[in-house]
Short mmCIF file of C-alpha atoms in Angstrom, two decimals:
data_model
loop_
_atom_site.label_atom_id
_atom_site.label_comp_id
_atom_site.label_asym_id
_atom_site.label_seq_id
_atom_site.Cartn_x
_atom_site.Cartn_y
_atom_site.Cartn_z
CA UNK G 135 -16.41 11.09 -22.57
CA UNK G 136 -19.03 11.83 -20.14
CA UNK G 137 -21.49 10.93 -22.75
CA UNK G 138 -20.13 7.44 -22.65
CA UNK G 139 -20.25 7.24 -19.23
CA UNK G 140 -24.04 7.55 -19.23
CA UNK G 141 -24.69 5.50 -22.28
CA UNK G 142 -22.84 2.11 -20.65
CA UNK G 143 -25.24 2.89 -17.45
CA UNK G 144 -28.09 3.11 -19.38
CA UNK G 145 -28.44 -0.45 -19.99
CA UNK G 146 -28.05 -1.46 -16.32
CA UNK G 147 -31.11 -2.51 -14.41
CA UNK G 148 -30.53 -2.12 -10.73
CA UNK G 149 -28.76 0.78 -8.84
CA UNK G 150 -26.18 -1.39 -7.90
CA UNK G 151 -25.05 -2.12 -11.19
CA UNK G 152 -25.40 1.40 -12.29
CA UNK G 153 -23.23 2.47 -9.49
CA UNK G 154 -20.70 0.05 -9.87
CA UNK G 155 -20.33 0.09 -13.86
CA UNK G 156 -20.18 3.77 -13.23
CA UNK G 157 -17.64 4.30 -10.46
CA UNK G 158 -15.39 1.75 -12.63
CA UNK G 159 -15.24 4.00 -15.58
CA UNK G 160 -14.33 7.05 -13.55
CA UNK G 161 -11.78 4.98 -12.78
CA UNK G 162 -10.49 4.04 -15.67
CA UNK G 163 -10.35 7.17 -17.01
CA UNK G 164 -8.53 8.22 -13.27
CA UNK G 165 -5.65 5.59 -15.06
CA UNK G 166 -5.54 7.24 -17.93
CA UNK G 167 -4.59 10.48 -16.47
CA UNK G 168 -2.33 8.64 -14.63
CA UNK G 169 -0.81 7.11 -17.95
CA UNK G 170 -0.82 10.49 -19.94
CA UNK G 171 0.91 12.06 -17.43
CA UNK G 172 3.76 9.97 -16.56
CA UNK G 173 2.77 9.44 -13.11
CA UNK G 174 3.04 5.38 -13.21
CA UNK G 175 6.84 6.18 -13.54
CA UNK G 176 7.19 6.49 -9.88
CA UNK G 177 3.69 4.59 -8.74
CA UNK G 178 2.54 1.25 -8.76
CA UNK G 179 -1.14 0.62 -8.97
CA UNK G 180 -2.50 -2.12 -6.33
CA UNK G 181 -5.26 -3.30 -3.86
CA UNK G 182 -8.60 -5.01 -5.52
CA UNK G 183 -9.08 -2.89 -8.58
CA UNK G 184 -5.75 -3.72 -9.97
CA UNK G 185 -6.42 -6.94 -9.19
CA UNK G 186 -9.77 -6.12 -11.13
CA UNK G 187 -8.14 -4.28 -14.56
CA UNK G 188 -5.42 -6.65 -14.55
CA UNK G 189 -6.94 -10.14 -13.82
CA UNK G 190 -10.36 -9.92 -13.98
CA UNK G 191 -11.31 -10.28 -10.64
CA UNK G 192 -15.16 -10.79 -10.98
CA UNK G 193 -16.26 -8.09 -8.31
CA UNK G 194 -15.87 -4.21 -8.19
CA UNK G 195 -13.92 -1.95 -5.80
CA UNK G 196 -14.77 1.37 -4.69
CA UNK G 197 -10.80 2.75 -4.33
CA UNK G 198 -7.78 3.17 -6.40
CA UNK G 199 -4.83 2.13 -4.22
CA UNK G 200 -1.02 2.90 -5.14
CA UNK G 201 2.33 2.41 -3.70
CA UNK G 202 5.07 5.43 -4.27
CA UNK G 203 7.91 3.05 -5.73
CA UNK G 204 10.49 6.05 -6.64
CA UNK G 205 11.12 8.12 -3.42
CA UNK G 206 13.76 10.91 -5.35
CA UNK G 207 11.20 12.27 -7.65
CA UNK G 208 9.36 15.42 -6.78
CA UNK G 209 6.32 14.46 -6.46
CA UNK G 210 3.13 16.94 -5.68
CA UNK G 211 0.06 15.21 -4.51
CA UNK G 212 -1.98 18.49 -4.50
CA UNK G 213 -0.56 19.07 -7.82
CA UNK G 214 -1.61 15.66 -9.25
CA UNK G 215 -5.17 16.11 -7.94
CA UNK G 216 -5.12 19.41 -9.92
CA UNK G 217 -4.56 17.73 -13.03
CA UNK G 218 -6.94 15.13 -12.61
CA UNK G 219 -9.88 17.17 -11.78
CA UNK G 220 -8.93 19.48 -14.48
CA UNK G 221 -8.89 16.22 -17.02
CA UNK G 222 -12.60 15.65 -15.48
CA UNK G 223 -13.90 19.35 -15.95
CA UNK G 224 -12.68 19.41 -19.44
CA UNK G 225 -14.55 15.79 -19.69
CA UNK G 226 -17.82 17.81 -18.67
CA UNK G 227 -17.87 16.11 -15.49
CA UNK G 228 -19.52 18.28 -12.52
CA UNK G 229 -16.23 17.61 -10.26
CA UNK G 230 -14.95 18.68 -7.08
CA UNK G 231 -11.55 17.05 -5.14
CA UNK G 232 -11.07 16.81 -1.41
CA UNK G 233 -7.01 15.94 -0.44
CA UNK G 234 -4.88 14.78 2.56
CA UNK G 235 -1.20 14.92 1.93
CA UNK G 236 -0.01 15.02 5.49
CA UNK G 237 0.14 11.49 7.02
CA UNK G 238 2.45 8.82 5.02
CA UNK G 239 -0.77 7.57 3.04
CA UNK G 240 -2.37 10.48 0.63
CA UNK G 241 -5.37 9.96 0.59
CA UNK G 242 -8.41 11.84 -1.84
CA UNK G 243 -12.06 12.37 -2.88
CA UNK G 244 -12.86 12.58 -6.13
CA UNK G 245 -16.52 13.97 -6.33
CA UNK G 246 -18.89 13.58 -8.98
CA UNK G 247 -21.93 15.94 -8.60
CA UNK G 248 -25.48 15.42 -10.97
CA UNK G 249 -24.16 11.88 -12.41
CA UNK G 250 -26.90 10.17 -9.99
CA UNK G 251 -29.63 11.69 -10.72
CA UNK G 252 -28.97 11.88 -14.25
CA UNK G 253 -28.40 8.23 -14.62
CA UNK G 254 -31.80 8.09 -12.54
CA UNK G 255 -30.44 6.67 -9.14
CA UNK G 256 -31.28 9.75 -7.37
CA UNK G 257 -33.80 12.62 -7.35
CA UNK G 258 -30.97 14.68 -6.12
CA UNK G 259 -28.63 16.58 -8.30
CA UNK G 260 -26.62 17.36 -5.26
CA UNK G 261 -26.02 14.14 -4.53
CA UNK G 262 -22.26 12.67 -5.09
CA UNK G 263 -20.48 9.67 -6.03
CA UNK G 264 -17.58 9.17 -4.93
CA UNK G 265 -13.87 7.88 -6.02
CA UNK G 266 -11.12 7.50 -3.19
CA UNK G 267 -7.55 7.35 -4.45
CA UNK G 268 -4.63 6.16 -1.72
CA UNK G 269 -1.01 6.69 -2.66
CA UNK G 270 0.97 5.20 0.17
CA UNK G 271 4.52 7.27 -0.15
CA UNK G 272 6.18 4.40 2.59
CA UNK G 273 5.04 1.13 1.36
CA UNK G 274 6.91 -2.25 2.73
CA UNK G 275 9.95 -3.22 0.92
CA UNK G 276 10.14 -6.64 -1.24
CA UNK G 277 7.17 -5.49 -4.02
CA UNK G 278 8.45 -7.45 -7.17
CA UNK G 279 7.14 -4.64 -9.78
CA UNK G 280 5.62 -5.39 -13.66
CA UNK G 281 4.95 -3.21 -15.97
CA UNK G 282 1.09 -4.09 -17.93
CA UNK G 283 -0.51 -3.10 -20.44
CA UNK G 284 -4.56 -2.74 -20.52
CA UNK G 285 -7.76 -2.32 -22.31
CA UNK G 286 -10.46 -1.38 -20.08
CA UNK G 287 -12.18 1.47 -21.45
CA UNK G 288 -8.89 2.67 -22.72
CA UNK G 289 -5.45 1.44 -23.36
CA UNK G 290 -3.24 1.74 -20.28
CA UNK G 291 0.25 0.92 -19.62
CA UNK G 292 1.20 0.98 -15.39
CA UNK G 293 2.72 0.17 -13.69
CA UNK G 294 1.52 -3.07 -10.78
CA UNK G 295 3.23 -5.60 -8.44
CA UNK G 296 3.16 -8.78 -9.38
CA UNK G 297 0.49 -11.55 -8.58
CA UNK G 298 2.68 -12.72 -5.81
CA UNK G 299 2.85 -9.37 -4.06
CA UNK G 300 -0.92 -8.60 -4.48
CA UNK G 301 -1.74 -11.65 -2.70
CA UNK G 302 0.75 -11.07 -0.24
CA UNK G 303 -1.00 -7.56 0.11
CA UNK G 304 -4.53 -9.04 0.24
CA UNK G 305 -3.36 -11.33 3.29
CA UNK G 306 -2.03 -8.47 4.87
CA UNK G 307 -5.04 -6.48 4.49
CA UNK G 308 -6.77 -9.65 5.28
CA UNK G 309 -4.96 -10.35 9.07
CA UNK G 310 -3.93 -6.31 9.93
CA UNK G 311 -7.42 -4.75 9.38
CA UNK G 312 -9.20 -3.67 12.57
CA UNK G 313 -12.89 -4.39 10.74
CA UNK G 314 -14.01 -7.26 9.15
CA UNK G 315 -14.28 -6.19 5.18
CA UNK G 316 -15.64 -9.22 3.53
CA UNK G 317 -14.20 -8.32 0.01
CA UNK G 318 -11.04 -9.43 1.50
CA UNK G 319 -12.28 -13.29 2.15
CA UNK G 320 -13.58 -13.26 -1.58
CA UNK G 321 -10.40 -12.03 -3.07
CA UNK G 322 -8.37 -14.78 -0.84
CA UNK G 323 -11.02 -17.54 -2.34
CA UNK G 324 -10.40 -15.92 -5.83
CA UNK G 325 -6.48 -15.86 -5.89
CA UNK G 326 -6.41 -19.55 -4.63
CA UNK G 327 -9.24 -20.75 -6.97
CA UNK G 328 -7.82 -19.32 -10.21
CA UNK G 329 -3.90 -19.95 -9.18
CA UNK G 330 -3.36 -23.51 -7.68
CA UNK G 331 -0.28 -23.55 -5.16
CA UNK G 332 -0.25 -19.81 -5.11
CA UNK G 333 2.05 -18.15 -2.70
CA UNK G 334 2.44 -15.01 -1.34
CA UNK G 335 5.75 -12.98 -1.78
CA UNK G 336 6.96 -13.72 1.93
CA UNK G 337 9.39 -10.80 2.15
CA UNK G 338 6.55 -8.76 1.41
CA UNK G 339 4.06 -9.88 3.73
CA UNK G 340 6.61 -9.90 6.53
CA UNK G 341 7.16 -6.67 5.99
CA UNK G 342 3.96 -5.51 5.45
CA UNK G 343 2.95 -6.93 8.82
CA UNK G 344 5.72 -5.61 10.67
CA UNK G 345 5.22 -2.38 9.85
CA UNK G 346 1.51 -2.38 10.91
CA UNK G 347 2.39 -3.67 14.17
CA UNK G 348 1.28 -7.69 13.54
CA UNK G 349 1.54 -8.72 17.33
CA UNK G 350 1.69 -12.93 16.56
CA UNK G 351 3.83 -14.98 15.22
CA UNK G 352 6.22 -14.20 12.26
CA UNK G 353 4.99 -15.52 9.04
CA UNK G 354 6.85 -18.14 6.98
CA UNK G 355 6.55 -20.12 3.86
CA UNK G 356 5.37 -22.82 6.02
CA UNK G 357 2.67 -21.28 8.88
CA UNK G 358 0.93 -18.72 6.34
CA UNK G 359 -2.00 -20.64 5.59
CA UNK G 360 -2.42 -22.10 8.73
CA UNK G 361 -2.47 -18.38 9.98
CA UNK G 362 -5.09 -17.47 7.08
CA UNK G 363 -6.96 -20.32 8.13
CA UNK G 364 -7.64 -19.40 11.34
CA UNK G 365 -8.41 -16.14 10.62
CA UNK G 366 -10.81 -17.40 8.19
CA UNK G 367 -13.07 -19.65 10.87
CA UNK G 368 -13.02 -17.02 13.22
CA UNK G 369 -15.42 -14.77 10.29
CA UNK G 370 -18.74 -14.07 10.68
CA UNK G 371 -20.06 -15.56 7.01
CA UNK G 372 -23.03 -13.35 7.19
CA UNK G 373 -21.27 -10.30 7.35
CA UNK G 374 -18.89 -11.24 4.78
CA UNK G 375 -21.95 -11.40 2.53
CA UNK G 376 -23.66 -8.58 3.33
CA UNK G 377 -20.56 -6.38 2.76
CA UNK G 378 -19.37 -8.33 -0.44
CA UNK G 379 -22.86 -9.69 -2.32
CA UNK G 380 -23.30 -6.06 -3.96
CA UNK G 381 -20.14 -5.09 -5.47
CA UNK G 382 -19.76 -8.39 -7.44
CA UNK G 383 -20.59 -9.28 -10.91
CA UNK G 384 -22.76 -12.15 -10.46
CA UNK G 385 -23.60 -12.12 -6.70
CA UNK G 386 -24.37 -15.46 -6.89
CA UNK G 387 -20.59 -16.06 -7.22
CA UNK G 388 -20.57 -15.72 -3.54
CA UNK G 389 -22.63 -19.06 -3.35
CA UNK G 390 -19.58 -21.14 -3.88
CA UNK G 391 -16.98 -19.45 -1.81
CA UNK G 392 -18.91 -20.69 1.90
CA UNK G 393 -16.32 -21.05 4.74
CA UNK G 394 -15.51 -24.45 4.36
CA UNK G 395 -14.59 -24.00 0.50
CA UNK G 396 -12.40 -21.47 1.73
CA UNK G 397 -10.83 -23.43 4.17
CA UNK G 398 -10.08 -26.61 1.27
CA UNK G 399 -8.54 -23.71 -0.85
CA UNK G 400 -5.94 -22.54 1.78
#
C-alpha cells in the first residue's frame, strides 16, 4: 500500500501537488479503516473532503471531519486511533498518533514520518506530514443522513449528510469562524455553481449557529443569502487566495470565483 502511495506522487511536479495527492490517499485509506471496521455505523463523514470523495469538489482538504450520529454506542476514541495506526504500521507506514478525547470535539494527529523526504519534498527524514481527524460527539440536530458508496482509491461505503446539510455546514463554518479561511468562500461559489437554487437545510444551520453562539439575527429561508452576502463583501479577496490557490486542482479555478461572481451566485 505504501508502495502505491509513492508511485501516484511520483508523477507530480511541484511540492504542492505531491503533498496534496499524498495527504488525500492517507486519507482514503483513513476511510477504509473506517469502513472495515464498522465505525461509519455510528459516524457520519463531513466538512470539505466529503464534499471532495463524494462530489468532486475540485480542491483538496487537509482534515477528515465527522459527526457522532449514534450517542448509545460505546464508542472509544483512543481505541479507534489504535486501530488505525496499527492498519498504517502494518501498511509500512513510519506512523505515530497524537489524541484529544476530552472536550466535545475529538480531535487527532495522524503522523507520517520519512514520506517527505522519500517522495523528495524534504531533505529531512524527520520531517512529518500530517492528517487531522475531528469527530464532533455533540453535533447540531436536523443532519438529514445518506448512506454512499465510493471509489477513491478504494471502495467505501459511509456514511455522509446530505448535500443540503453540507452546505448548511459550510455556511456555518462560513459566518461562525473567528479567522477568515478562504476555502470556505470557494466551497460556497462551488455548491451554488454546480447546484442552481441550492438551499441549505435551515433546521440545521439554525442550529448549528445557535450552538456556537451566532450573536445576529436568526436565519430563515428568506434572509440566508442576504446574510452570506454580506459576509462575503466584507472578505479580503487577497487573502482568500492566498489561503485557497494551493490546495486546488487547477488553481486557476480560483480565476472565476472573484467577489462579484460570488455575489451573482448567492
Amino acid at each position: 500500500m505504501k508502495d502505491y502511495c509513492l508511485e501516484l506522487v511520483s508523477n507530480k511536479q511541484n511540492i504542492d501537488e505531491k503533498i496534496n495527492v499524498m495527504r488525500e490517499y492517507l486519507q482514503a485509506y483513513t476511510l477504509k479503516v473506517f469502513h472495515d471496521k464498522g465505525i461509519f455505523r455510528s459516524v457520519a463523514f463531513v466538512g470539505g473532503t466529503a464534499l471532495r470523495f463524494l462530489h468532486g469538489l475540485p480542491r483538496f482538504s487537509e482534515d477528515l471531519d465527522f459527526s457522532l450520529t449514534d450517542n448509545n454506542r460505546q464508542f472509544s476514541f483512543s481505541g479507534i486511533m489504535t486501530i488505525l495506526r496499527n492498519e498504517f504500521l502494518l501498511a509500512g507506514y513510519n506512523v505515530g498518533v497524537t489524541y484529544n478525547d476530552a472536550k466535545t470535539v475529538w480531535s487527532a494527529f495522524v503522523k507520517f514520518e520519512g514520506l517527505m523526504k522519500e517522495v523528495g519534498i524534504s531533505p529531512l527524514a524527520e520531517q512529518k506530514l500530517s492528517i487531522k481527524i475531528e469527530i464532533d460527539t455533540k453535533p447540531p440536530e436536523g443532519a438529514i443522513l445518506i448512506t454512499e458508496i465510493v471509489n477513491k482509491y478504494f471502495p467505501i461505503s459511509f456514511l455522509s449528510y446530505d448535500i443540503s446539510s453540507l452546505f448548511a455546514g459550510k455556511i456555518h463554518a462560513l459566518l461562525s469562524r473567528k479567522y477568515l479561511k478562504g476555502r470556505d468562500y470557494f466551497d460556497i461559489g462551488w455548491y451554488l455553481s454546480k447546484w442552481k437554487g441550492l438551499n441549505p437545510n435551515i433546521t440545521l444551520l439554525k442550529n448549528a449557529l445557535l450552538q456556537t453562539g451566532w450573536p445576529n439575527e436568526q436565519v430563515t429561508e428568506k434572509n440566508w443569502r442576504s446574510i452570506v452576502s454580506e459576509r462575503i463583501r466584507g472578505a479580503d479577496w487577497k487573502k482568500i487566495e492566498a489561503d485557497v490557490k494551493n490546495f486546488l486542482e487547477r488553481p486557476s479555478d480560483f480565476s472565476v470565483f472573484t467577489k462579484e461572481s460570488l455575489l451573482a451566485l448567492v
